[in-house]
Coordinates of C-alpha atoms in Angstrom, one line a residue:
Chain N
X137 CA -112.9 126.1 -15.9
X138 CA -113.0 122.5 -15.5
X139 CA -112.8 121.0 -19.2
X140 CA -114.0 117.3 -20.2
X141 CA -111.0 114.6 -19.6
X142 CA -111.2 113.3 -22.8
X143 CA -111.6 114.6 -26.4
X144 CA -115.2 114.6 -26.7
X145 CA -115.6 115.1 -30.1
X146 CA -112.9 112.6 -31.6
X147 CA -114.3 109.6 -29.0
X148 CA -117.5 110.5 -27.9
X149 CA -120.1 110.8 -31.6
X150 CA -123.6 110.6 -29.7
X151 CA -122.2 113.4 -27.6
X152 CA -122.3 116.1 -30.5
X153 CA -126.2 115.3 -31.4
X154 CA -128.4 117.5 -30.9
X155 CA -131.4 117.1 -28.8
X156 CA -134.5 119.7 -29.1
X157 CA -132.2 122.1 -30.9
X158 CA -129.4 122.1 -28.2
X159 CA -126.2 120.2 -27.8
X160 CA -126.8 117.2 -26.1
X161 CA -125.6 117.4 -22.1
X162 CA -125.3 113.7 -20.8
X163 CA -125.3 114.0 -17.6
X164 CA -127.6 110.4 -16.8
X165 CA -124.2 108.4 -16.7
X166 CA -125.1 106.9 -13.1
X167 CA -127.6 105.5 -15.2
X168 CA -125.3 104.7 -18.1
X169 CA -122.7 105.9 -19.4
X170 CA -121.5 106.8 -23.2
X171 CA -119.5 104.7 -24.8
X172 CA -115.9 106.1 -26.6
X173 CA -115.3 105.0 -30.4
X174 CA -112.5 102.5 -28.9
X175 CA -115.3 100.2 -27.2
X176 CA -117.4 100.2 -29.7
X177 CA -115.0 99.2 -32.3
X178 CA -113.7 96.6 -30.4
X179 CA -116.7 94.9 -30.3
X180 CA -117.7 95.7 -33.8
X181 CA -114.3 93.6 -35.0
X182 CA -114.9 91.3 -32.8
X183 CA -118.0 90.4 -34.6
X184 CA -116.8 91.2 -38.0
X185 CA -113.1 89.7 -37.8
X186 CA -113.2 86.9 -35.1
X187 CA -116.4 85.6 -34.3
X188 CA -116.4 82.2 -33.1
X189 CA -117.9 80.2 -29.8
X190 CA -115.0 80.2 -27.0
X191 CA -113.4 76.9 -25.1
X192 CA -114.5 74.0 -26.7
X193 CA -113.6 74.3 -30.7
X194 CA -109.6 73.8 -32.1
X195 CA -110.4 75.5 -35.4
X196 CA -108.7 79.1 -35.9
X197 CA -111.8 81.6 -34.5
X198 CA -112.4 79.7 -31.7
X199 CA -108.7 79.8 -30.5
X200 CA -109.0 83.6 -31.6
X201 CA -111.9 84.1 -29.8
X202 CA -111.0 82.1 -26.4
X203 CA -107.5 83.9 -26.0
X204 CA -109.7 87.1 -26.5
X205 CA -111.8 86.0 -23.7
X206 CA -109.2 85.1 -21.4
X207 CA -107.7 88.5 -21.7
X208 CA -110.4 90.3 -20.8
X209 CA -110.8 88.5 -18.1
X210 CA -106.8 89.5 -17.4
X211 CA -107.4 92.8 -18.2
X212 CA -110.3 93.4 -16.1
X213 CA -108.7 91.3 -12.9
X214 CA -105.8 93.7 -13.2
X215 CA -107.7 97.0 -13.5
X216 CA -109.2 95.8 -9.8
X217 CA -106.0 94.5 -8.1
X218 CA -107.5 90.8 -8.1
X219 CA -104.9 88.7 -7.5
X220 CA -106.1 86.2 -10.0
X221 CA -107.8 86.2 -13.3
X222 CA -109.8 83.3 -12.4
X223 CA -111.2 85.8 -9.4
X224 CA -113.3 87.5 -12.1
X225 CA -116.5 85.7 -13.1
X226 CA -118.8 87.6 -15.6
X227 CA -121.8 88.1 -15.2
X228 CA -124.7 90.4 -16.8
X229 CA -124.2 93.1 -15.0
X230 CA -124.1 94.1 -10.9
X231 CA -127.6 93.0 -10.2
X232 CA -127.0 89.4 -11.5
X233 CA -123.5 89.4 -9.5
X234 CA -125.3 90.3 -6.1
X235 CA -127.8 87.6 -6.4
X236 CA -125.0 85.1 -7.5
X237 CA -123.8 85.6 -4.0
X238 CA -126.7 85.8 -2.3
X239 CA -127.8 83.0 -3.6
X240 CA -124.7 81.0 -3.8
X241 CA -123.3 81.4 -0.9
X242 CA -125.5 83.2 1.2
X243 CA -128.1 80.2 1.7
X244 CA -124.9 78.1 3.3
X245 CA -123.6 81.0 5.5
X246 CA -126.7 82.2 7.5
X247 CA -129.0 80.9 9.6
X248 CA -131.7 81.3 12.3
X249 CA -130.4 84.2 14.5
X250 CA -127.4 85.4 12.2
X251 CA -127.5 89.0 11.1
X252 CA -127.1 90.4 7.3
X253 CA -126.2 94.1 7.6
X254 CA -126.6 96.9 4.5
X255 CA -127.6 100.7 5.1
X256 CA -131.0 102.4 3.8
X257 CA -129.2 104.0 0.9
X258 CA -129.1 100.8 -1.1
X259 CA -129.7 100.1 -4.5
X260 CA -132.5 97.3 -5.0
X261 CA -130.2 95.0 -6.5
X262 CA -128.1 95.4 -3.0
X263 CA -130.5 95.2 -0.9
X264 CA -133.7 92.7 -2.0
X265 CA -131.5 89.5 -2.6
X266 CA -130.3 90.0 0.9
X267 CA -133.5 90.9 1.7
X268 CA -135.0 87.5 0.0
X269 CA -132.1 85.9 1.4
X270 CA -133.1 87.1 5.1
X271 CA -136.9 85.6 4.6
X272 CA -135.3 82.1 3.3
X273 CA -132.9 81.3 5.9
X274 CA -134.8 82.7 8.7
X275 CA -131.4 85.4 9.0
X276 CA -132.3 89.1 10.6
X277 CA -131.4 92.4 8.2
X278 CA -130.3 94.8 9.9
X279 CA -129.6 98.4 8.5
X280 CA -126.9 100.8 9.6
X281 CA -128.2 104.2 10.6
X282 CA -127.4 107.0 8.1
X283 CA -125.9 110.2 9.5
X284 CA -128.0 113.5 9.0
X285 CA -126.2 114.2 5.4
X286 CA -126.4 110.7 4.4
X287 CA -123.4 109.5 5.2
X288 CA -122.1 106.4 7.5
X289 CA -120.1 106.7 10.1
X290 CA -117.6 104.4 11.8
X291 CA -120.0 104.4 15.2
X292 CA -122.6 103.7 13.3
X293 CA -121.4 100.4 11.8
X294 CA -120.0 99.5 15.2
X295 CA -123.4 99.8 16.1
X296 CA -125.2 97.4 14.1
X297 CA -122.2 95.0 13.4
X298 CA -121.8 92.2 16.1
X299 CA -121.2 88.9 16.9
X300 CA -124.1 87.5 14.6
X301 CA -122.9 89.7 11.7
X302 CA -122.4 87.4 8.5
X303 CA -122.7 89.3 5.8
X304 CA -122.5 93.3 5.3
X305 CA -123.5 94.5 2.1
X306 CA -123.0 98.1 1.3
X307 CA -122.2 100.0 -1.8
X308 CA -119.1 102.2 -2.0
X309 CA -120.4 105.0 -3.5
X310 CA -124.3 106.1 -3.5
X311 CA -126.0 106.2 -6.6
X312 CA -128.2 108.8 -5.2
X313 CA -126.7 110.7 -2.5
X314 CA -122.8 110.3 -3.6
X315 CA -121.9 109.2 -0.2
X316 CA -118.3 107.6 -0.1
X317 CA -118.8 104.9 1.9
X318 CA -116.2 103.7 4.9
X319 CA -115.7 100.1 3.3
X320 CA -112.5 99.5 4.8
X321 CA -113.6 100.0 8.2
X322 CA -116.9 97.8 7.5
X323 CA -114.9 95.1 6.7
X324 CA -112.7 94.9 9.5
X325 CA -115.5 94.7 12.0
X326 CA -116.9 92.1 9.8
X327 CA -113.8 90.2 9.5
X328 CA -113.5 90.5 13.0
X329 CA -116.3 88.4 13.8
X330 CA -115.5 85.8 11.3
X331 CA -118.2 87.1 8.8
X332 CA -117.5 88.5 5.1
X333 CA -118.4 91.8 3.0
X334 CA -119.9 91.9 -0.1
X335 CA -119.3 95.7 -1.9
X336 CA -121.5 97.3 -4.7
X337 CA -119.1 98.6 -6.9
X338 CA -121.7 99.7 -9.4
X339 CA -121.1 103.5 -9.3
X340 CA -117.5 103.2 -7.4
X341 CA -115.5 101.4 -10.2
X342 CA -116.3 103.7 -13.4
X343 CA -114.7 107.1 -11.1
X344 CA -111.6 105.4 -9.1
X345 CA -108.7 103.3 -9.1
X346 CA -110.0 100.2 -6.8
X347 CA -107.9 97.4 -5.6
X348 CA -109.6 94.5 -4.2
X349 CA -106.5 93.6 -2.2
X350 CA -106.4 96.9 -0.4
X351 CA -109.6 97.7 0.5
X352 CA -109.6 93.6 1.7
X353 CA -113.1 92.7 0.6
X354 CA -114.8 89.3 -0.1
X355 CA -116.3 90.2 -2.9
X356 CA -117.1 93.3 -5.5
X357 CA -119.9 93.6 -8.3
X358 CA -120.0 96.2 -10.9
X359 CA -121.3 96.4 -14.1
X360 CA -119.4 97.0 -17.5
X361 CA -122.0 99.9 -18.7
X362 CA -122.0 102.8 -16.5
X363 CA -117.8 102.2 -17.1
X364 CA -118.3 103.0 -20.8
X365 CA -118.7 99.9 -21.6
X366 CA -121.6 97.7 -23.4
X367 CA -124.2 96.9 -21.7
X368 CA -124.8 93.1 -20.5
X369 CA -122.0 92.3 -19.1
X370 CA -120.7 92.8 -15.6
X371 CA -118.3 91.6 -13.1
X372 CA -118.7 89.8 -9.8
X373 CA -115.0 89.3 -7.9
X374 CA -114.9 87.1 -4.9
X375 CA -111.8 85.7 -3.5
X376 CA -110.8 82.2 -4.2
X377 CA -111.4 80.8 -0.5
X378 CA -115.3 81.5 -1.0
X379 CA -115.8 81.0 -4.8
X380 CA -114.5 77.6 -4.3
X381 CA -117.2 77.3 -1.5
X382 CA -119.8 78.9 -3.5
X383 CA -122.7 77.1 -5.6
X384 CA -123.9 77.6 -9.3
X385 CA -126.8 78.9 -10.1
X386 CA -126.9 78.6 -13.7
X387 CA -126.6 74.2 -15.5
X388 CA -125.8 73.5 -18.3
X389 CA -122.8 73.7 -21.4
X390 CA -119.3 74.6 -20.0
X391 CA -120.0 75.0 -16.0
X392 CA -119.4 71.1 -15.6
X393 CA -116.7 68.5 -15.3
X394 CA -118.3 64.9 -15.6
X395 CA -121.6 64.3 -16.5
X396 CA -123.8 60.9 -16.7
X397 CA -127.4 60.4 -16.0
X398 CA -128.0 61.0 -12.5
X399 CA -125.0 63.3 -11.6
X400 CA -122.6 65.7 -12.4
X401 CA -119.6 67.3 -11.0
X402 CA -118.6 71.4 -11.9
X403 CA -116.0 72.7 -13.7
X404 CA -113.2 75.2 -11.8
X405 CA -113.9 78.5 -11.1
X406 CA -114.2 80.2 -13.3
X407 CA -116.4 78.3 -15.4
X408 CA -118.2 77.0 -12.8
X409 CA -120.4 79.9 -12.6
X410 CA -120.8 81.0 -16.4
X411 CA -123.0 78.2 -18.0
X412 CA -124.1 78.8 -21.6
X413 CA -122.1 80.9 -24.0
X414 CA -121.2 83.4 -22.5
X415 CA -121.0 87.5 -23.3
X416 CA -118.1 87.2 -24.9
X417 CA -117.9 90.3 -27.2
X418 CA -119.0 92.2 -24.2
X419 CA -116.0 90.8 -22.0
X420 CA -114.5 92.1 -25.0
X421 CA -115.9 95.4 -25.1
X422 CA -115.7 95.9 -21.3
X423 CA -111.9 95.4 -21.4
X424 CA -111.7 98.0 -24.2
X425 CA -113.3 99.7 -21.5
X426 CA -110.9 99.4 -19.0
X427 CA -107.8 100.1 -21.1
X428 CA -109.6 103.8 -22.3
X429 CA -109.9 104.5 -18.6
X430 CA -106.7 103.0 -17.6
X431 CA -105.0 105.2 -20.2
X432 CA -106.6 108.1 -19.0
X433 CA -105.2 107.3 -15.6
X434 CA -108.1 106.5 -12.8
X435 CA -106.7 108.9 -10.5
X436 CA -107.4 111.6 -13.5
X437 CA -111.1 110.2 -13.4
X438 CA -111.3 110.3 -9.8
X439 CA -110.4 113.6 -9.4
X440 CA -112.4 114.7 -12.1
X441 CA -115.9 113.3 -11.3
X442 CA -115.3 114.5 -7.6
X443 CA -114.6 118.0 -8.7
X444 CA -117.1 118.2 -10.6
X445 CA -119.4 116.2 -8.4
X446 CA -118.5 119.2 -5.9
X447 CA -119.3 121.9 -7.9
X448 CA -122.7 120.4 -9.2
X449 CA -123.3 120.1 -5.6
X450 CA -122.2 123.8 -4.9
X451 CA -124.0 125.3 -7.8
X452 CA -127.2 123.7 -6.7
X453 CA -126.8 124.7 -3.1
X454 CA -126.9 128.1 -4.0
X455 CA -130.2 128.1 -5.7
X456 CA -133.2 129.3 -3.8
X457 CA -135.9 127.1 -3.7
X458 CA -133.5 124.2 -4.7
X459 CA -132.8 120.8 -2.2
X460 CA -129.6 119.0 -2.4
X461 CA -129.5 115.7 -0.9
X462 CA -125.8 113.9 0.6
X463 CA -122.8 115.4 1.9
X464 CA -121.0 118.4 0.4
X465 CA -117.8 116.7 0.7
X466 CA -117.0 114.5 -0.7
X467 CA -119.7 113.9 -3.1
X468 CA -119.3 111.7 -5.9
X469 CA -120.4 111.8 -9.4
X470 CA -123.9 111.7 -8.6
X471 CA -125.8 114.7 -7.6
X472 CA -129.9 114.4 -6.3
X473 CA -132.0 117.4 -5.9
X474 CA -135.9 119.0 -6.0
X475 CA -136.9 122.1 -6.8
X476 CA -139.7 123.3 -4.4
X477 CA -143.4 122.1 -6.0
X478 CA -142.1 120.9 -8.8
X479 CA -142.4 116.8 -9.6
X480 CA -139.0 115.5 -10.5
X481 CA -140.7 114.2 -13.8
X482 CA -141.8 117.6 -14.7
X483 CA -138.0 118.8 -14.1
X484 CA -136.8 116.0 -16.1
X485 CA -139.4 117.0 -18.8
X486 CA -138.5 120.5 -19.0
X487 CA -134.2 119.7 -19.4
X488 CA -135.2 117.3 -22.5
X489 CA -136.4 120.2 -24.1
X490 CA -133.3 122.0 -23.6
X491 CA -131.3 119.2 -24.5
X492 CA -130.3 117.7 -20.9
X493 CA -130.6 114.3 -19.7
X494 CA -131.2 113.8 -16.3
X495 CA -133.1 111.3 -14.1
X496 CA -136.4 111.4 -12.6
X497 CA -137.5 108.7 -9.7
X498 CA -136.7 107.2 -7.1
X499 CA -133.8 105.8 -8.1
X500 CA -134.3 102.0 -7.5
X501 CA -133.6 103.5 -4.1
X502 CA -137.1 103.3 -2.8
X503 CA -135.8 103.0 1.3
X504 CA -133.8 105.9 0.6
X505 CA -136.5 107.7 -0.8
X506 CA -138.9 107.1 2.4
X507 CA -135.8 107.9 4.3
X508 CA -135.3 111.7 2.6
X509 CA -139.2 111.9 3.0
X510 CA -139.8 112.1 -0.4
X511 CA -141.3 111.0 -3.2
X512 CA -138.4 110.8 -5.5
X513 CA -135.5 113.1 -6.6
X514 CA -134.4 114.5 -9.8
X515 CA -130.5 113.5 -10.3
X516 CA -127.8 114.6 -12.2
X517 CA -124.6 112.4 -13.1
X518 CA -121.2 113.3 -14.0
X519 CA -118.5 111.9 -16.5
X520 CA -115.3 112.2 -17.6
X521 CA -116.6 113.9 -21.0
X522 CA -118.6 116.8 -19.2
X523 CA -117.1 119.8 -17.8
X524 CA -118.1 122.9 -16.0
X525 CA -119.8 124.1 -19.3
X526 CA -122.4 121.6 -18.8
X527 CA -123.0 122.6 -14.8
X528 CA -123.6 125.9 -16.1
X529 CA -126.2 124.7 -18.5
X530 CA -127.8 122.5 -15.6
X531 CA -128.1 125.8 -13.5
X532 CA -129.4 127.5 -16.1
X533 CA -131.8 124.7 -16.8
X534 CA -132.7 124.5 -13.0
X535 CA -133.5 128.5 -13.2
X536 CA -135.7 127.6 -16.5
X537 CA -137.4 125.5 -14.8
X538 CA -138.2 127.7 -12.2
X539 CA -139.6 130.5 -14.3
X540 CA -141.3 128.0 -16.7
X541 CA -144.0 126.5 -13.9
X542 CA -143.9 130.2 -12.2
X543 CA -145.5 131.9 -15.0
Chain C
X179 CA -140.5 119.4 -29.5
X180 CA -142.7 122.2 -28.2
X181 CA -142.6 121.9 -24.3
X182 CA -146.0 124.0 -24.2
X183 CA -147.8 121.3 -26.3
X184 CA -147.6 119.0 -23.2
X185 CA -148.3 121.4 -20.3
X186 CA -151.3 124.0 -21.5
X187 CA -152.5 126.2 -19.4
X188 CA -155.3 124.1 -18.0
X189 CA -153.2 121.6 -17.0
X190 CA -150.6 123.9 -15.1
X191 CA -154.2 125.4 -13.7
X192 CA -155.8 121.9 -12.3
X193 CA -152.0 121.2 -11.4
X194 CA -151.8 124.4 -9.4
X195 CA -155.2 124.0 -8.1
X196 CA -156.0 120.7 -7.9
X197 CA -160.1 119.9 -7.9
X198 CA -161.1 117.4 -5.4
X199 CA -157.8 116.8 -3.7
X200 CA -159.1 115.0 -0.7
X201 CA -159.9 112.1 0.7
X202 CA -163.6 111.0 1.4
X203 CA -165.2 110.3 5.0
X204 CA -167.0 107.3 4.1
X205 CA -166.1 106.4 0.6
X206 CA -168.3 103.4 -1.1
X207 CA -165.2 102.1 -2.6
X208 CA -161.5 102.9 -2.4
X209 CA -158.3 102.0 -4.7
X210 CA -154.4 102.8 -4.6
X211 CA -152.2 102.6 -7.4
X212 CA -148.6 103.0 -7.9
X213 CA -146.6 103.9 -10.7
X214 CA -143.6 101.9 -10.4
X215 CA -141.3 103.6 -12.4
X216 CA -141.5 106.6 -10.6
X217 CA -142.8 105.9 -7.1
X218 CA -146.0 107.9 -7.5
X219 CA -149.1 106.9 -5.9
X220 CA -152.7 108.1 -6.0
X221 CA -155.7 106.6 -4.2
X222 CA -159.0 107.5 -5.1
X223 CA -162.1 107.5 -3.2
X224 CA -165.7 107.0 -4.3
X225 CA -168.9 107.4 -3.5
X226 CA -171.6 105.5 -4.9
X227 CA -175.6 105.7 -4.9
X228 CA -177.3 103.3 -6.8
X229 CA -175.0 103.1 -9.6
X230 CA -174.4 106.9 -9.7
X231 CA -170.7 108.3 -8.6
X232 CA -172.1 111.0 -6.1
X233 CA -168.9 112.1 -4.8
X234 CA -165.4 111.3 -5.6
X235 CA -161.7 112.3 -4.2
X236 CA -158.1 111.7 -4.4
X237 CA -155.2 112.0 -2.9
X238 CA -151.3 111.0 -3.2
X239 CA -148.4 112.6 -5.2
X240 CA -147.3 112.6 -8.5
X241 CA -146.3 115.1 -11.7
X242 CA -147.9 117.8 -12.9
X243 CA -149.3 115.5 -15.4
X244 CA -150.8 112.9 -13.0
X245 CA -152.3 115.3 -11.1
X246 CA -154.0 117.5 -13.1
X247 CA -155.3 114.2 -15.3
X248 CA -156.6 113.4 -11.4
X249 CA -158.3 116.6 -11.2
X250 CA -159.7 116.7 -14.5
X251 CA -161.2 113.4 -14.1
X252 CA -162.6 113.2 -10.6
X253 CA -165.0 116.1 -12.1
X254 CA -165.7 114.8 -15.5
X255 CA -166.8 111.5 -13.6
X256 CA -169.0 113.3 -10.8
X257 CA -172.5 112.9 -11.0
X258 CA -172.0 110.1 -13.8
X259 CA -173.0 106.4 -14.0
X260 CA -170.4 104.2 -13.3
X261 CA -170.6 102.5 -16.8
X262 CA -170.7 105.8 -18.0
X263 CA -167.3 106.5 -15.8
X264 CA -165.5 103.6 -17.1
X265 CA -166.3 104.1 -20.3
X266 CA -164.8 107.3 -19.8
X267 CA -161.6 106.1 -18.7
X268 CA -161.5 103.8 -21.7
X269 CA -162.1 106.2 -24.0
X270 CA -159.6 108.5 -22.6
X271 CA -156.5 106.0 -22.6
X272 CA -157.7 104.9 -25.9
X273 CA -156.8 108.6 -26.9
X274 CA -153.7 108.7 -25.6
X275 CA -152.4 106.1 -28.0
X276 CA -154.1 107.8 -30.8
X277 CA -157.4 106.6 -31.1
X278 CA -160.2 108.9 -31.5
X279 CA -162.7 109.1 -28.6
X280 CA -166.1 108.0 -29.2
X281 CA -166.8 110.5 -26.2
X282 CA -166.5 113.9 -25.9
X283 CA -163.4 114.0 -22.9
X284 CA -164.1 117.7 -22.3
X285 CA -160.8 119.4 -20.0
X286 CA -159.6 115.8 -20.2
X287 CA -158.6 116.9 -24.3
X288 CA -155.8 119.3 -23.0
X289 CA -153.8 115.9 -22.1
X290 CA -153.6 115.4 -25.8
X291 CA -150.0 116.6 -25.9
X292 CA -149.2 113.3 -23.9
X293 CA -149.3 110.8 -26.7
X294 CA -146.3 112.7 -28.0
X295 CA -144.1 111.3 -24.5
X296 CA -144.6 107.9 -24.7
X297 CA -143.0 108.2 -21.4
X298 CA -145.4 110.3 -20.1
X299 CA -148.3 108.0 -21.1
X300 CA -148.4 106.1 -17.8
X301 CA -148.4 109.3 -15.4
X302 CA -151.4 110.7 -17.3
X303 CA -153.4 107.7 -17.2
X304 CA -152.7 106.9 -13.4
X305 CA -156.1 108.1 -12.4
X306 CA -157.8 106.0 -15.1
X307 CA -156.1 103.1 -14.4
X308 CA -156.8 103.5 -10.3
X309 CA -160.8 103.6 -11.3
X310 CA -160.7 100.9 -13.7
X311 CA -159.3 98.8 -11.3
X312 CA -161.6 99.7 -8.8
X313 CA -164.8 99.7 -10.6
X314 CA -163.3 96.2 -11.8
X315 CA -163.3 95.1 -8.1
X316 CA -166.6 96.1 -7.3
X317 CA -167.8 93.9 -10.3
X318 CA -166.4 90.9 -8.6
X319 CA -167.8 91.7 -5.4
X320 CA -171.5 91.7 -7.1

């Protein structure tokens, strides 16, 4: 019996509601995930104890406050492998960081006859501001072919990465098929040809240890919520050589150096690209974040959200009348399926009532979608507080289902 | 929550057996709509005689609850005016959100249940919302 990671009950309070007379199964945390007691105090004293604007004041909270800031940003560098703190720019959450780069330094690296590269399983925030980006600068999108199960190959990034290639952009880890992406190999034929590759960490951070240096990408955006931490704030890494190179989006207070009428000249990275006051309690709360998983060990979490990822997978498979969509193995944390003539909403409808909570749609995956040939999917998503007890209650809300539009 | 409150029989039965699932051969005026939340479309065909819906048909993909709200309304709307139609449609997303309707809604009453899921709101009302837009087009056009 595979038990939760963590003790639910002690760290996890929303977990032990009840919802329609049953205990509550989370099991939405591709969506979101909870947050432990340790997060959400640490943004609670922040507030209470140490509120106070960051970088510009001298008086007591605002040193407070700015050393608080600067080690999340440490904290959250070194739970990636970044080299360098300054490597970490916060953002709101992944979508913002995707268009930062596409934006930023996209515009200045393609042009008439380059190619941008990202695969049909693609999250809309990793695939329209390459998509936009395409349409501005006159740039071809190309998509990699997905394998039968939905995953990508090695030949089939060979085949669509070339000369022209500038950009790829391709999450690690599906958020609907739980596909494990082959990043490493991506960015080797993209490095090859002189161009760079921009990763969606979203739902690949939260379940395993990631190092930045290793997997020798450009750039990685993830979000601080679906890692148990608050929502609004996120992170976009980029190494040095191109954050140097890459523009602001966002004037105004604390992204600039010199400033007089007609001009003005930008403040270092990071600060460069964080006008306005930033999310500082969530930087805060994200780094709480990191420790909780960090303490739990990320090879623990790995393990666990791929084991159970499996079995989800397996128990589903068995099913009559039930589709699973991705590879058996491995499958991450996020598990898709339909039950024959029944509308994933009507699925979704039916679990509430037993106290589940799982999504309905297409994801934000609508490509994907018209690549399964379907409409949308139901999905369930796996954490480190759920364990085998709940995959039993999602096959015995699958069978429910069933027999509830079959009478 | 009761679960039954929301899908009564004659839903599951228009759901099951949908009335007027097709599309027409030469429909007077035609109208898709998506539900962007969930990716469900419907696209509804009609056919007008002076003023009076003669026939009308849809087609497309969606819940249970979209569906059936299709079927239920495609044959409270045939043979009526098309003021009488929008009304209709008015009157029934009115009643969603708790209003009383001013017009008896007939099958269309079983959706009652709805207003309990907010979420739920938008699928049910789909239908309503394809024909509004449409009969607003064809205002424009005279």
């Amino acid at each position: 019996m595979i038990e939760p990671l963590v003790d639910v009950a002690r760290d996890f309070p929303i977990l032990q509601r009840e919802i329609n007379g049953h205990r509550l199964v989370w099991l939405d945390s591709a969506a979101t995930a909870q947050k432990p007691n340790q997060v959400i105090d640490s943004v609670n004293d922040f507030y209470r104890w140490s509120n106070a604007n960051v970088l510009r004041s001298v008086h007591t909270l605002a040193a407070e406050a700015t050393t608080a800031f600067a080690e999340s940003r440490r904290d959250i560098a070194r739970f990636i492998g970044a080299r360098k703190s300054e490597e970490v720019i916060f953002t709101r959450g992944t979508t913002e960081a995707l268009n930062l780069v596409a934006r930023g330094l996209g515009d200045s690296l393609t042009k008439v006859g380059d190619e941008i590269v990202v695969s049909p399983m693609e999250h809309h925030s990793n695939l329209i501001p390459w998509q936009q980006l395409a349409k501005r600068t006159g740039a071809t999108l190309r998509y990699v072919e997905l394998a039968q199960d939905g995953t990508i190959t090695v030949d089939a990034l060979r085949a669509v990465i070339g000369p022209s290639t500038r950009i790829v952009a391709l999450s690690k880890v599906s958020n609907v098929l739980g596909t494990v992406n082959p990043i490493q190999a991506a960015g080797e034929m993209v490095h090859h040809v002189g161009g760079i590759i921009v990763v969606d960490g979203a739902q690949s951070v939260p379940h395993e240890p990631t190092d930045v240096q290793q997997l020798d990408i450009d750039f990685l955006a993830f979000s601080g919520h679906k890692m148990c931490g608050p929502t609004g704030i996120g992170v976009l890494w980029g190494k040095s050589q191109w954050l140097d190179q890459m523009e602001p989006l966002q004037y105004g207070g604390e992204m600039i150096s010199y400033v007089d009428r007609d001009t003005a000249t930008w403040a270092e990275v990071p600060e460069k690209f964080e006008g306005g006051t930033p999310n500082i309690a969530g930087s805060i709360g994200l780094s709480a974040a990191t420790r909780y998983l960090s303490n739990i060990g990320m090879k623990k979490v790995h393990q666990h959200s791929q084991a159970l990822g499996q079995l989800a997978f397996d128990t589903l498979y068995e099913i009559p009348a039930v589709t699973v969509y991705g590879p058996g193995r491995p499958h991450g944390a996020a598990i898709a399926f339909n039950i024959e003539g029944i509308h994933p909403h009507d699925i979704a409808q039916v679990f509430d009532s037993l106290g589940i909570a799982i999504r309905a749609g297409h994801h934000c995956a609508q490509p994907l979608m018209q690549w399964l040939g379907v409409g949308s999917t139901a999905r369930a998503s796996v954490y480190l507080y759920n364990g085998e007890q709940d995959i039993l209650r999602l096959r015995e809300a699958i069978l429910e289902t069933k027999r509830y539009f079959r009478r | 929550m009761n679960l039954d409150e929301l899908y009564r029989e004659t839903i599951l039965d228009h759901n099951q057996s949908p009335r007027n699932r097709r599309a027409l051969e030469n429909p007077t005026k035609t109208v898709g709509l998506l539900n962007p939340t969930c990716g469900d479309q419907i696209k509804l065909d009609l056919q007008l005689e002076q003023g009076i819906v003669r026939d009308v048909g849809f087609t497309g993909q969606g819940c249970s609850i979209s569906m059936a709200s299709a079927s239920m309304l495609t044959e409270a709307i045939k043979g009526q005016s098309i003021d009488d139609a929008l009304a209709l449609a008015q009157n029934f997303k009115a009643f969603l959100t708790g209003t009383p309707s001013r017009l008896p809604l007939g099958e269309l009453e079983a959706l009652q249940g709805v207003s309990q899921f907010p979420s739920r709101v938008k699928c049910a009302t789909l239908a309503h919302n394809a024909l509004e837009k449409m009969l607003a087009e064809s205002d424009e056009s005279s």
